[in-house]
Amino acid sequence: MGLILGIESSCDDAAVAVVADDGRVLAERCVSQAEGFAAWGGVVPEIAARGHVAAFPGLVDEVLREAAVAPTDLAGVAVAAWPGLIGSLIAGVTCAKALAARWRRPFLAVDHIAAHLAAVHLNAQSVTYPLLGLVASGGHSHYYLLRQPGAPELLGGTIDDAAGEAFDKAAAILGLPYPGGPAIDRLAADGDPRALPLPRSLLHEDSLRLSFSGLKTALLYQVRGPLGRDELHLDAQGLRDACASFQAAVVDCLVGKLERAARAQSVQAVAVGGGVACNCGLRTRLAERCAELGWRLHLPAPRHCADNAAMVAMLGAQRLAAAGDGDPLDLPPRPTGAAGPRAAAR
Ligand code: KG4
Ligand code: ZN
């Protein structure tokens, strides 16, 4: 059994975990700066990076102690090295390189988006391939074909906002705090999803293109008048209804295109990750549709859908098993980068 230490720092969460290559999570810790950023209405990159630098040394010690693991027990040190905020990435990647060099262990630089899909292996779920993957997060909403673990091939996705970004902007329109997804999710539970007529852009187009910018604008005009400049006049139930209507539109689009993608690839097993996969409406719809269609659904626990280090360690374990070795210590973090090649057209 190989143990991997994973480090995640691509946005505002600093996270460290120790994971076994069979998916068991021995220990994990996450320091979130989200609350501090509520006052700013979003992540301030420089503040996030400084927070990570302060958090990592203590987090690594705590996680190793809780897992009762010595550095000599580790098979490698994995880190999400792209995509993300460059200052935040530098903090995590520098920490991982220092530990790998100090402990003489392989350094494993992995793709944050591919790691969201590797999260389906956590806690020893049995997963069979091929899979149709969806990553819906603050920066991505894309579909992937996974013929084998750790190697997503891009099929298509959003042409403007990511789903999480749309949730965050809709929350701002509705006067709700950042991050908007959890706030909308909570209020939507008691709202009427048919209350506001909102568009499902591109849903019926024969493609995997998603678009959320028109949805966001339609919400703005419906709750703040035809020019989008009026005061928000929603009572408590009106707010819940607006949240439920917006959430239903996003879920319709994400799940509709997921079904289209899976059918096109003749795949009957799906994997969904990313912060938006915490959404209760999305989780319920996925469970219902997959049950109706007889498809297998791999949906990580909510804490492993949002940014976390266990998914990074899991992908690192898969990379080490496939490649047998780590990456050079001069490999730089990158702010951009797609998860894997584009799948061949069929
Ligand atoms: O994967 P993630 O933690 O970070 C990125 O890689 O972006 O995703 C963060 C995004 C944010 O936009 C947040 O609003 C959204 O995921 N999110 C949710 C929920 N929890 C987090 N969106 C909808 N419903 C939720 N319950
Ligand atoms: Zn993420």
mmCIF file of C-alpha atoms and ligand atoms in Angstrom:
data_model
loop_
_atom_site.group_PDB
_atom_site.id
_atom_site.type_symbol
_atom_site.label_atom_id
_atom_site.label_comp_id
_atom_site.label_asym_id
_atom_site.label_seq_id
_atom_site.Cartn_x
_atom_site.Cartn_y
_atom_site.Cartn_z
ATOM 1 C CA MET A 1 0.000 0.000 0.000
ATOM 2 C CA GLY A 2 1.388 3.423 -0.965
ATOM 3 C CA LEU A 3 0.620 6.523 1.055
ATOM 4 C CA ILE A 4 0.559 9.928 -0.619
ATOM 5 C CA LEU A 5 0.610 13.355 1.011
ATOM 6 C CA GLY A 6 -1.580 15.732 -1.021
ATOM 7 C CA ILE A 7 -1.523 19.539 -1.036
ATOM 8 C CA GLU A 8 -4.209 21.816 -2.502
ATOM 9 C CA SER A 9 -3.928 25.605 -2.737
ATOM 10 C CA SER A 10 -5.303 26.624 -6.132
ATOM 11 C CA CYS A 11 -7.812 29.192 -4.800
ATOM 12 C CA ASP A 12 -8.767 30.240 -1.259
ATOM 13 C CA ASP A 13 -8.517 26.878 0.535
ATOM 14 C CA ALA A 14 -5.229 25.562 1.954
ATOM 15 C CA ALA A 15 -5.607 21.818 2.372
ATOM 16 C CA VAL A 16 -3.400 18.851 3.225
ATOM 17 C CA ALA A 17 -4.300 15.131 3.333
ATOM 18 C CA VAL A 18 -2.738 11.695 3.566
ATOM 19 C CA VAL A 19 -4.458 9.122 1.366
ATOM 20 C CA ALA A 20 -3.707 5.460 0.667
ATOM 21 C CA ASP A 21 -3.642 4.325 -2.959
ATOM 22 C CA ASP A 22 -6.835 2.295 -2.363
ATOM 23 C CA GLY A 23 -8.667 5.571 -1.620
ATOM 24 C CA ARG A 24 -8.678 5.471 2.169
ATOM 25 C CA VAL A 25 -8.310 8.936 3.661
ATOM 26 C CA LEU A 26 -6.063 8.650 6.728
ATOM 27 C CA ALA A 27 -6.228 12.327 7.693
ATOM 28 C CA GLU A 28 -7.212 15.613 6.087
ATOM 29 C CA ARG A 29 -7.304 19.256 7.102
ATOM 30 C CA CYS A 30 -8.493 22.350 5.293
ATOM 31 C CA VAL A 31 -8.165 26.012 6.242
ATOM 32 C CA SER A 32 -10.767 28.007 4.328
ATOM 33 C CA GLN A 33 -10.461 31.754 3.894
ATOM 34 C CA ALA A 34 -13.964 32.013 2.373
ATOM 35 C CA GLU A 35 -15.450 33.805 5.393
ATOM 36 C CA GLY A 36 -12.757 36.464 5.291
ATOM 37 C CA PHE A 37 -13.472 37.058 1.616
ATOM 38 C CA ALA A 38 -17.229 37.575 2.141
ATOM 39 C CA ALA A 39 -16.518 41.227 2.961
ATOM 40 C CA TRP A 40 -14.711 41.617 -0.384
ATOM 41 C CA GLY A 41 -17.392 39.775 -2.387
ATOM 42 C CA GLY A 42 -14.810 37.337 -3.772
ATOM 43 C CA VAL A 43 -11.260 36.040 -3.451
ATOM 44 C CA VAL A 44 -8.426 38.589 -3.252
ATOM 45 C CA PRO A 45 -5.495 36.630 -4.775
ATOM 46 C CA GLU A 46 -2.694 38.300 -2.819
ATOM 47 C CA ILE A 47 -4.444 37.785 0.523
ATOM 48 C CA ALA A 48 -5.219 34.146 -0.342
ATOM 49 C CA ALA A 49 -1.569 33.422 -1.209
ATOM 50 C CA ARG A 50 -0.284 34.956 2.025
ATOM 51 C CA GLY A 51 -2.839 32.954 4.013
ATOM 52 C CA HIS A 52 -1.606 29.715 2.409
ATOM 53 C CA VAL A 53 2.033 30.459 3.207
ATOM 54 C CA ALA A 54 1.100 30.933 6.867
ATOM 55 C CA ALA A 55 -1.143 27.844 7.009
ATOM 56 C CA PHE A 56 0.866 25.073 5.352
ATOM 57 C CA PRO A 57 3.651 24.231 7.844
ATOM 58 C CA GLY A 58 1.177 23.701 10.702
ATOM 59 C CA LEU A 59 -1.277 21.799 8.492
ATOM 60 C CA VAL A 60 1.363 19.316 7.311
ATOM 61 C CA ASP A 61 2.448 18.589 10.900
ATOM 62 C CA GLU A 62 -1.140 18.118 12.072
ATOM 63 C CA VAL A 63 -2.082 15.787 9.236
ATOM 64 C CA LEU A 64 0.999 13.571 9.629
ATOM 65 C CA ARG A 65 0.388 13.347 13.372
ATOM 66 C CA GLU A 66 -3.297 12.494 12.971
ATOM 67 C CA ALA A 67 -2.543 9.868 10.316
ATOM 68 C CA ALA A 68 0.255 8.470 12.533
ATOM 69 C CA VAL A 69 2.511 8.531 9.484
ATOM 70 C CA ALA A 70 6.226 9.388 9.289
ATOM 71 C CA PRO A 71 7.663 11.003 6.157
ATOM 72 C CA THR A 72 9.546 7.745 5.489
ATOM 73 C CA ASP A 73 6.176 5.955 5.194
ATOM 74 C CA LEU A 74 5.138 8.168 2.245
ATOM 75 C CA ALA A 75 5.400 7.036 -1.386
ATOM 76 C CA GLY A 76 5.193 10.599 -2.726
ATOM 77 C CA VAL A 77 4.111 14.227 -2.295
ATOM 78 C CA ALA A 78 1.386 15.421 -4.682
ATOM 79 C CA VAL A 79 0.229 18.976 -5.319
ATOM 80 C CA ALA A 80 -2.324 20.648 -7.582
ATOM 81 C CA ALA A 81 0.015 22.650 -9.853
ATOM 82 C CA TRP A 82 -2.538 24.003 -12.398
ATOM 83 C CA PRO A 83 -4.957 25.685 -13.093
ATOM 84 C CA GLY A 84 -5.593 28.305 -10.400
ATOM 85 C CA LEU A 85 -4.553 31.648 -8.951
ATOM 86 C CA ILE A 86 -0.832 31.801 -9.566
ATOM 87 C CA GLY A 87 0.136 33.217 -6.157
ATOM 88 C CA SER A 88 -1.939 30.562 -4.382
ATOM 89 C CA LEU A 89 -0.474 27.796 -6.557
ATOM 90 C CA ILE A 90 3.077 28.981 -5.882
ATOM 91 C CA ALA A 91 2.459 28.663 -2.123
ATOM 92 C CA GLY A 92 1.312 25.026 -2.353
ATOM 93 C CA VAL A 93 3.759 23.930 -5.056
ATOM 94 C CA THR A 94 6.726 25.439 -3.209
ATOM 95 C CA CYS A 95 5.686 23.669 -0.018
ATOM 96 C CA ALA A 96 5.297 20.325 -1.854
ATOM 97 C CA LYS A 97 8.676 20.661 -3.572
ATOM 98 C CA ALA A 98 10.404 21.502 -0.294
ATOM 99 C CA LEU A 99 8.880 18.465 1.435
ATOM 100 C CA ALA A 100 9.621 16.119 -1.475
ATOM 101 C CA ALA A 101 13.248 17.281 -1.589
ATOM 102 C CA ARG A 102 13.682 17.152 2.194
ATOM 103 C CA TRP A 103 12.106 13.679 2.472
ATOM 104 C CA ARG A 104 13.587 12.367 -0.800
ATOM 105 C CA ARG A 105 10.199 11.340 -2.114
ATOM 106 C CA PRO A 106 8.762 11.681 -5.666
ATOM 107 C CA PHE A 107 7.221 15.106 -6.359
ATOM 108 C CA LEU A 108 3.896 14.685 -8.185
ATOM 109 C CA ALA A 109 2.428 17.763 -9.912
ATOM 110 C CA VAL A 110 -1.211 17.127 -10.841
ATOM 111 C CA ASP A 111 -4.089 18.856 -12.599
ATOM 112 C CA HIS A 112 -6.684 20.331 -10.208
ATOM 113 C CA ILE A 113 -9.583 19.575 -12.574
ATOM 114 C CA ALA A 114 -8.531 15.965 -13.121
ATOM 115 C CA ALA A 115 -8.217 15.692 -9.326
ATOM 116 C CA HIS A 116 -11.901 16.663 -8.934
ATOM 117 C CA LEU A 117 -12.721 13.554 -11.003
ATOM 118 C CA ALA A 118 -10.225 11.341 -9.143
ATOM 119 C CA ALA A 119 -12.209 12.165 -5.979
ATOM 120 C CA VAL A 120 -14.696 9.422 -6.928
ATOM 121 C CA HIS A 121 -12.060 6.884 -5.801
ATOM 122 C CA LEU A 122 -11.904 8.247 -2.250
ATOM 123 C CA ASN A 123 -13.149 6.042 0.562
ATOM 124 C CA ALA A 124 -12.628 2.924 -1.534
ATOM 125 C CA GLN A 125 -15.702 3.188 -3.753
ATOM 126 C CA SER A 126 -15.490 0.598 -6.507
ATOM 127 C CA VAL A 127 -15.227 2.467 -9.803
ATOM 128 C CA THR A 128 -15.284 0.912 -13.254
ATOM 129 C CA TYR A 129 -14.263 2.631 -16.486
ATOM 130 C CA PRO A 130 -15.094 4.191 -18.924
ATOM 131 C CA LEU A 131 -16.773 7.105 -17.163
ATOM 132 C CA LEU A 132 -18.376 10.314 -18.352
ATOM 133 C CA GLY A 133 -17.055 13.060 -16.080
ATOM 134 C CA LEU A 134 -18.485 16.490 -15.262
ATOM 135 C CA VAL A 135 -16.471 19.036 -13.282
ATOM 136 C CA ALA A 136 -18.674 21.948 -12.196
ATOM 137 C CA SER A 137 -16.793 24.452 -10.064
ATOM 138 C CA GLY A 138 -16.079 28.152 -9.684
ATOM 139 C CA GLY A 139 -13.783 28.178 -12.707
ATOM 140 C CA HIS A 140 -14.880 25.173 -14.794
ATOM 141 C CA SER A 141 -17.970 23.470 -16.137
ATOM 142 C CA HIS A 142 -16.750 20.839 -18.553
ATOM 143 C CA TYR A 143 -17.448 17.286 -19.656
ATOM 144 C CA TYR A 144 -14.727 14.650 -19.967
ATOM 145 C CA LEU A 145 -14.379 11.101 -21.202
ATOM 146 C CA LEU A 146 -12.332 8.955 -18.814
ATOM 147 C CA ARG A 147 -11.238 5.698 -20.416
ATOM 148 C CA GLN A 148 -8.991 4.993 -17.410
ATOM 149 C CA PRO A 149 -8.214 6.567 -14.020
ATOM 150 C CA GLY A 150 -6.467 9.911 -14.046
ATOM 151 C CA ALA A 151 -6.669 10.603 -17.796
ATOM 152 C CA PRO A 152 -9.664 12.823 -18.626
ATOM 153 C CA GLU A 153 -10.200 13.782 -22.275
ATOM 154 C CA LEU A 154 -12.074 17.051 -22.805
ATOM 155 C CA LEU A 155 -15.409 16.767 -24.657
ATOM 156 C CA GLY A 156 -16.877 20.262 -24.249
ATOM 157 C CA GLY A 157 -18.388 22.660 -21.751
ATOM 158 C CA THR A 158 -19.240 26.242 -20.965
ATOM 159 C CA ILE A 159 -18.620 29.016 -23.456
ATOM 160 C CA ASP A 160 -18.900 31.794 -20.841
ATOM 161 C CA ASP A 161 -19.423 31.516 -17.082
ATOM 162 C CA ALA A 162 -18.680 28.399 -15.062
ATOM 163 C CA ALA A 163 -21.669 27.063 -13.102
ATOM 164 C CA GLY A 164 -20.164 28.056 -9.736
ATOM 165 C CA GLU A 165 -19.346 31.511 -11.057
ATOM 166 C CA ALA A 166 -22.992 31.817 -12.181
ATOM 167 C CA PHE A 167 -24.180 30.815 -8.696
ATOM 168 C CA ASP A 168 -21.849 33.403 -7.147
ATOM 169 C CA LYS A 169 -23.014 36.187 -9.506
ATOM 170 C CA ALA A 170 -26.694 35.261 -9.073
ATOM 171 C CA ALA A 171 -26.197 35.416 -5.301
ATOM 172 C CA ALA A 172 -24.721 38.909 -5.652
ATOM 173 C CA ILE A 173 -27.778 39.970 -7.714
ATOM 174 C CA LEU A 174 -30.019 38.569 -4.958
ATOM 175 C CA GLY A 175 -28.073 40.329 -2.200
ATOM 176 C CA LEU A 176 -26.688 37.065 -0.790
ATOM 177 C CA PRO A 177 -23.149 36.659 0.569
ATOM 178 C CA TYR A 178 -20.118 35.113 -1.170
ATOM 179 C CA PRO A 179 -19.698 32.213 -1.861
ATOM 180 C CA GLY A 180 -23.131 32.252 -3.447
ATOM 181 C CA GLY A 181 -23.632 28.574 -4.224
ATOM 182 C CA PRO A 182 -24.211 27.367 -0.661
ATOM 183 C CA ALA A 183 -26.491 30.359 0.112
ATOM 184 C CA ILE A 184 -28.687 29.756 -2.962
ATOM 185 C CA ASP A 185 -28.735 26.004 -2.265
ATOM 186 C CA ARG A 186 -30.048 26.553 1.297
ATOM 187 C CA LEU A 187 -32.790 28.980 0.265
ATOM 188 C CA ALA A 188 -33.802 26.962 -2.826
ATOM 189 C CA ALA A 189 -34.826 24.040 -0.617
ATOM 190 C CA ASP A 190 -38.031 25.916 0.343
ATOM 191 C CA GLY A 191 -38.650 27.708 -2.943
ATOM 192 C CA ASP A 192 -40.760 27.069 -6.044
ATOM 193 C CA PRO A 193 -38.500 26.204 -9.007
ATOM 194 C CA ARG A 194 -41.260 27.234 -11.466
ATOM 195 C CA ALA A 195 -41.785 30.714 -9.966
ATOM 196 C CA LEU A 196 -39.538 32.627 -12.406
ATOM 197 C CA PRO A 197 -39.405 31.749 -16.117
ATOM 198 C CA LEU A 198 -35.648 31.548 -16.709
ATOM 199 C CA PRO A 199 -33.885 30.366 -19.892
ATOM 200 C CA ARG A 200 -32.010 27.071 -20.365
ATOM 201 C CA SER A 201 -29.561 28.413 -22.946
ATOM 202 C CA LEU A 202 -28.259 25.912 -25.529
ATOM 203 C CA LEU A 203 -29.955 23.010 -23.714
ATOM 204 C CA HIS A 204 -31.546 21.686 -26.884
ATOM 205 C CA GLU A 205 -28.589 22.396 -29.151
ATOM 206 C CA ASP A 206 -26.890 19.200 -30.308
ATOM 207 C CA SER A 207 -23.614 20.031 -28.622
ATOM 208 C CA LEU A 208 -22.011 19.990 -25.178
ATOM 209 C CA ARG A 209 -21.880 23.778 -25.050
ATOM 210 C CA LEU A 210 -23.203 25.351 -21.859
ATOM 211 C CA SER A 211 -23.934 29.056 -21.399
ATOM 212 C CA PHE A 212 -24.927 30.735 -18.130
ATOM 213 C CA SER A 213 -24.481 34.425 -18.916
ATOM 214 C CA GLY A 214 -28.005 34.866 -20.383
ATOM 215 C CA LEU A 215 -29.514 33.093 -17.387
ATOM 216 C CA LYS A 216 -27.770 35.464 -15.031
ATOM 217 C CA THR A 217 -28.966 38.510 -16.993
ATOM 218 C CA ALA A 218 -32.534 37.160 -17.142
ATOM 219 C CA LEU A 219 -32.488 36.792 -13.350
ATOM 220 C CA LEU A 220 -31.153 40.341 -12.981
ATOM 221 C CA TYR A 221 -33.949 41.818 -15.127
ATOM 222 C CA GLN A 222 -36.656 39.806 -13.380
ATOM 223 C CA VAL A 223 -35.675 40.809 -9.861
ATOM 224 C CA ARG A 224 -34.252 44.306 -10.482
ATOM 225 C CA GLY A 225 -36.447 45.608 -13.319
ATOM 226 C CA PRO A 226 -35.990 45.869 -17.111
ATOM 227 C CA LEU A 227 -32.716 47.812 -16.841
ATOM 228 C CA GLY A 228 -31.445 45.739 -13.900
ATOM 229 C CA ARG A 229 -31.010 48.887 -11.806
ATOM 230 C CA ASP A 230 -34.018 48.791 -9.456
ATOM 231 C CA GLU A 231 -33.830 47.988 -5.767
ATOM 232 C CA LEU A 232 -34.415 44.340 -4.951
ATOM 233 C CA HIS A 233 -38.047 44.016 -3.810
ATOM 234 C CA LEU A 234 -38.380 40.364 -2.893
ATOM 235 C CA ASP A 235 -40.030 39.154 0.284
ATOM 236 C CA ALA A 236 -38.565 36.099 2.036
ATOM 237 C CA GLN A 237 -40.603 33.639 -0.036
ATOM 238 C CA GLY A 238 -39.866 35.558 -3.240
ATOM 239 C CA LEU A 239 -36.145 35.198 -2.501
ATOM 240 C CA ARG A 240 -36.490 31.463 -1.913
ATOM 241 C CA ASP A 241 -38.461 31.140 -5.174
ATOM 242 C CA ALA A 242 -35.831 33.096 -7.123
ATOM 243 C CA CYS A 243 -33.093 30.827 -5.719
ATOM 244 C CA ALA A 244 -35.050 27.670 -6.541
ATOM 245 C CA SER A 245 -35.810 28.917 -10.087
ATOM 246 C CA PHE A 246 -32.192 29.827 -10.769
ATOM 247 C CA GLN A 247 -30.867 26.567 -9.333
ATOM 248 C CA ALA A 248 -33.366 24.506 -11.365
ATOM 249 C CA ALA A 249 -32.203 26.193 -14.588
ATOM 250 C CA VAL A 250 -28.523 25.439 -13.861
ATOM 251 C CA VAL A 251 -29.307 21.843 -12.882
ATOM 252 C CA ASP A 252 -31.422 21.283 -16.031
ATOM 253 C CA CYS A 253 -28.523 22.428 -18.208
ATOM 254 C CA LEU A 254 -25.752 20.534 -16.375
ATOM 255 C CA VAL A 255 -27.688 17.263 -16.227
ATOM 256 C CA GLY A 256 -29.212 17.607 -19.716
ATOM 257 C CA LYS A 257 -25.795 17.967 -21.335
ATOM 258 C CA LEU A 258 -24.326 15.241 -19.119
ATOM 259 C CA GLU A 259 -26.906 12.828 -20.502
ATOM 260 C CA ARG A 260 -26.163 13.991 -24.043
ATOM 261 C CA ALA A 261 -22.427 13.480 -23.514
ATOM 262 C CA ALA A 262 -22.831 10.018 -22.010
ATOM 263 C CA ARG A 263 -25.139 8.854 -24.802
ATOM 264 C CA ALA A 264 -22.777 10.202 -27.478
ATOM 265 C CA GLN A 265 -19.906 8.231 -25.946
ATOM 266 C CA SER A 266 -22.064 5.144 -25.209
ATOM 267 C CA VAL A 267 -21.031 5.361 -21.553
ATOM 268 C CA GLN A 268 -23.417 4.389 -18.764
ATOM 269 C CA ALA A 269 -21.467 5.501 -15.719
ATOM 270 C CA VAL A 270 -20.960 9.110 -14.676
ATOM 271 C CA ALA A 271 -18.624 10.899 -12.273
ATOM 272 C CA VAL A 272 -19.371 14.411 -11.039
ATOM 273 C CA GLY A 273 -17.055 16.661 -9.033
ATOM 274 C CA GLY A 274 -16.284 20.297 -8.245
ATOM 275 C CA GLY A 275 -17.833 22.644 -5.703
ATOM 276 C CA VAL A 276 -21.192 22.808 -7.516
ATOM 277 C CA ALA A 277 -21.500 19.026 -7.026
ATOM 278 C CA CYS A 278 -22.206 19.880 -3.349
ATOM 279 C CA ASN A 279 -25.521 21.332 -4.528
ATOM 280 C CA CYS A 280 -28.471 19.423 -3.086
ATOM 281 C CA GLY A 281 -30.697 20.043 -6.120
ATOM 282 C CA LEU A 282 -28.000 18.750 -8.483
ATOM 283 C CA ARG A 283 -27.247 15.715 -6.301
ATOM 284 C CA THR A 284 -30.934 14.792 -6.099
ATOM 285 C CA ARG A 285 -31.495 15.203 -9.840
ATOM 286 C CA LEU A 286 -28.387 13.166 -10.689
ATOM 287 C CA ALA A 287 -29.482 10.357 -8.379
ATOM 288 C CA GLU A 288 -33.000 10.339 -9.855
ATOM 289 C CA ARG A 289 -31.916 10.433 -13.511
ATOM 290 C CA CYS A 290 -29.183 7.808 -13.091
ATOM 291 C CA ALA A 291 -31.658 5.517 -11.296
ATOM 292 C CA GLU A 292 -34.204 5.992 -14.121
ATOM 293 C CA LEU A 293 -31.593 5.316 -16.810
ATOM 294 C CA GLY A 294 -29.884 2.442 -14.978
ATOM 295 C CA TRP A 295 -26.560 4.310 -15.050
ATOM 296 C CA ARG A 296 -23.930 4.179 -12.305
ATOM 297 C CA LEU A 297 -23.421 7.471 -10.492
ATOM 298 C CA HIS A 298 -20.136 8.286 -8.764
ATOM 299 C CA LEU A 299 -20.627 11.343 -6.605
ATOM 300 C CA PRO A 300 -18.022 12.096 -3.921
ATOM 301 C CA ALA A 301 -19.068 13.214 -0.441
ATOM 302 C CA PRO A 302 -19.664 17.001 -0.433
ATOM 303 C CA ARG A 303 -16.351 17.757 1.321
ATOM 304 C CA HIS A 304 -14.557 15.887 -1.489
ATOM 305 C CA CYS A 305 -16.525 17.745 -4.206
ATOM 306 C CA ALA A 306 -15.343 21.163 -3.022
ATOM 307 C CA ASP A 307 -11.613 21.883 -3.207
ATOM 308 C CA ASN A 308 -9.735 19.429 -0.989
ATOM 309 C CA ALA A 309 -6.332 17.778 -0.720
ATOM 310 C CA ALA A 310 -7.509 14.155 -0.603
ATOM 311 C CA MET A 311 -8.477 14.309 -4.295
ATOM 312 C CA VAL A 312 -5.005 15.653 -5.119
ATOM 313 C CA ALA A 313 -3.330 12.816 -3.203
ATOM 314 C CA MET A 314 -5.620 10.297 -4.954
ATOM 315 C CA LEU A 315 -4.662 11.535 -8.403
ATOM 316 C CA GLY A 316 -1.012 11.616 -7.301
ATOM 317 C CA ALA A 317 -1.271 7.927 -6.337
ATOM 318 C CA GLN A 318 -2.750 7.106 -9.758
ATOM 319 C CA ARG A 319 -0.031 9.107 -11.516
ATOM 320 C CA LEU A 320 2.720 7.381 -9.535
ATOM 321 C CA ALA A 321 1.238 3.953 -10.272
ATOM 322 C CA ALA A 322 1.017 4.739 -14.019
ATOM 323 C CA ALA A 323 4.347 6.560 -14.483
ATOM 324 C CA GLY A 324 6.451 4.925 -11.758
ATOM 325 C CA ASP A 325 8.203 8.201 -10.975
ATOM 326 C CA GLY A 326 7.628 11.831 -10.086
ATOM 327 C CA ASP A 327 8.127 15.189 -11.814
ATOM 328 C CA PRO A 328 11.249 17.377 -11.869
ATOM 329 C CA LEU A 329 11.510 19.827 -8.980
ATOM 330 C CA ASP A 330 11.883 22.761 -11.383
ATOM 331 C CA LEU A 331 8.418 22.169 -12.878
ATOM 332 C CA PRO A 332 6.557 25.493 -12.523
ATOM 333 C CA PRO A 333 2.917 25.956 -11.441
ATOM 334 C CA ARG A 334 0.644 27.342 -14.186
ATOM 335 C CA PRO A 335 -2.437 29.573 -13.860
ATOM 336 C CA THR A 336 -4.113 27.934 -16.879
ATOM 337 C CA GLY A 337 -4.182 24.491 -18.392
ATOM 338 C CA ALA A 338 -6.804 22.027 -19.533
ATOM 339 C CA ALA A 339 -7.290 18.625 -17.968
ATOM 340 C CA GLY A 340 -5.918 16.308 -20.616
ATOM 341 C CA PRO A 341 -6.219 16.330 -24.400
ATOM 342 C CA ARG A 342 -9.448 16.904 -26.288
ATOM 343 C CA ALA A 343 -11.100 13.586 -26.991
ATOM 344 C CA ALA A 344 -11.104 12.517 -30.634
ATOM 345 C CA ALA A 345 -14.412 13.336 -32.341
ATOM 346 C CA ARG A 346 -16.672 10.376 -32.913
HETATM 347 O O1 KG4 B 1 -14.411 23.318 -6.752
HETATM 348 P P1 KG4 B 1 -14.517 24.550 -5.914
HETATM 349 O O2 KG4 B 1 -14.496 24.384 -4.409
HETATM 350 O O3 KG4 B 1 -13.391 25.579 -6.308
HETATM 351 C C1 KG4 B 1 -13.007 25.774 -7.642
HETATM 352 O O4 KG4 B 1 -12.174 24.962 -8.126
HETATM 353 O O5 KG4 B 1 -13.584 26.692 -8.250
HETATM 354 O O6 KG4 B 1 -15.861 25.302 -6.354
HETATM 355 C C2 KG4 B 1 -16.247 26.525 -5.792
HETATM 356 C C3 KG4 B 1 -17.585 26.916 -6.390
HETATM 357 C C4 KG4 B 1 -18.063 28.299 -5.956
HETATM 358 O O7 KG4 B 1 -18.465 29.020 -7.099
HETATM 359 C C5 KG4 B 1 -19.252 27.974 -5.052
HETATM 360 O O8 KG4 B 1 -20.269 28.964 -5.057
HETATM 361 C C6 KG4 B 1 -19.752 26.673 -5.652
HETATM 362 O O9 KG4 B 1 -18.585 25.967 -6.015
HETATM 363 N N1 KG4 B 1 -20.524 25.888 -4.680
HETATM 364 C C7 KG4 B 1 -21.824 25.586 -4.836
HETATM 365 C C8 KG4 B 1 -22.217 24.908 -3.658
HETATM 366 N N2 KG4 B 1 -21.132 24.805 -2.829
HETATM 367 C C9 KG4 B 1 -20.094 25.411 -3.486
HETATM 368 N N3 KG4 B 1 -22.669 25.847 -5.846
HETATM 369 C C10 KG4 B 1 -23.947 25.417 -5.705
HETATM 370 N N4 KG4 B 1 -24.393 24.786 -4.604
HETATM 371 C C11 KG4 B 1 -23.577 24.505 -3.568
HETATM 372 N N5 KG4 B 1 -24.047 23.866 -2.480
HETATM 373 ZN ZN ZN B 2 -11.868 23.096 -7.694
#
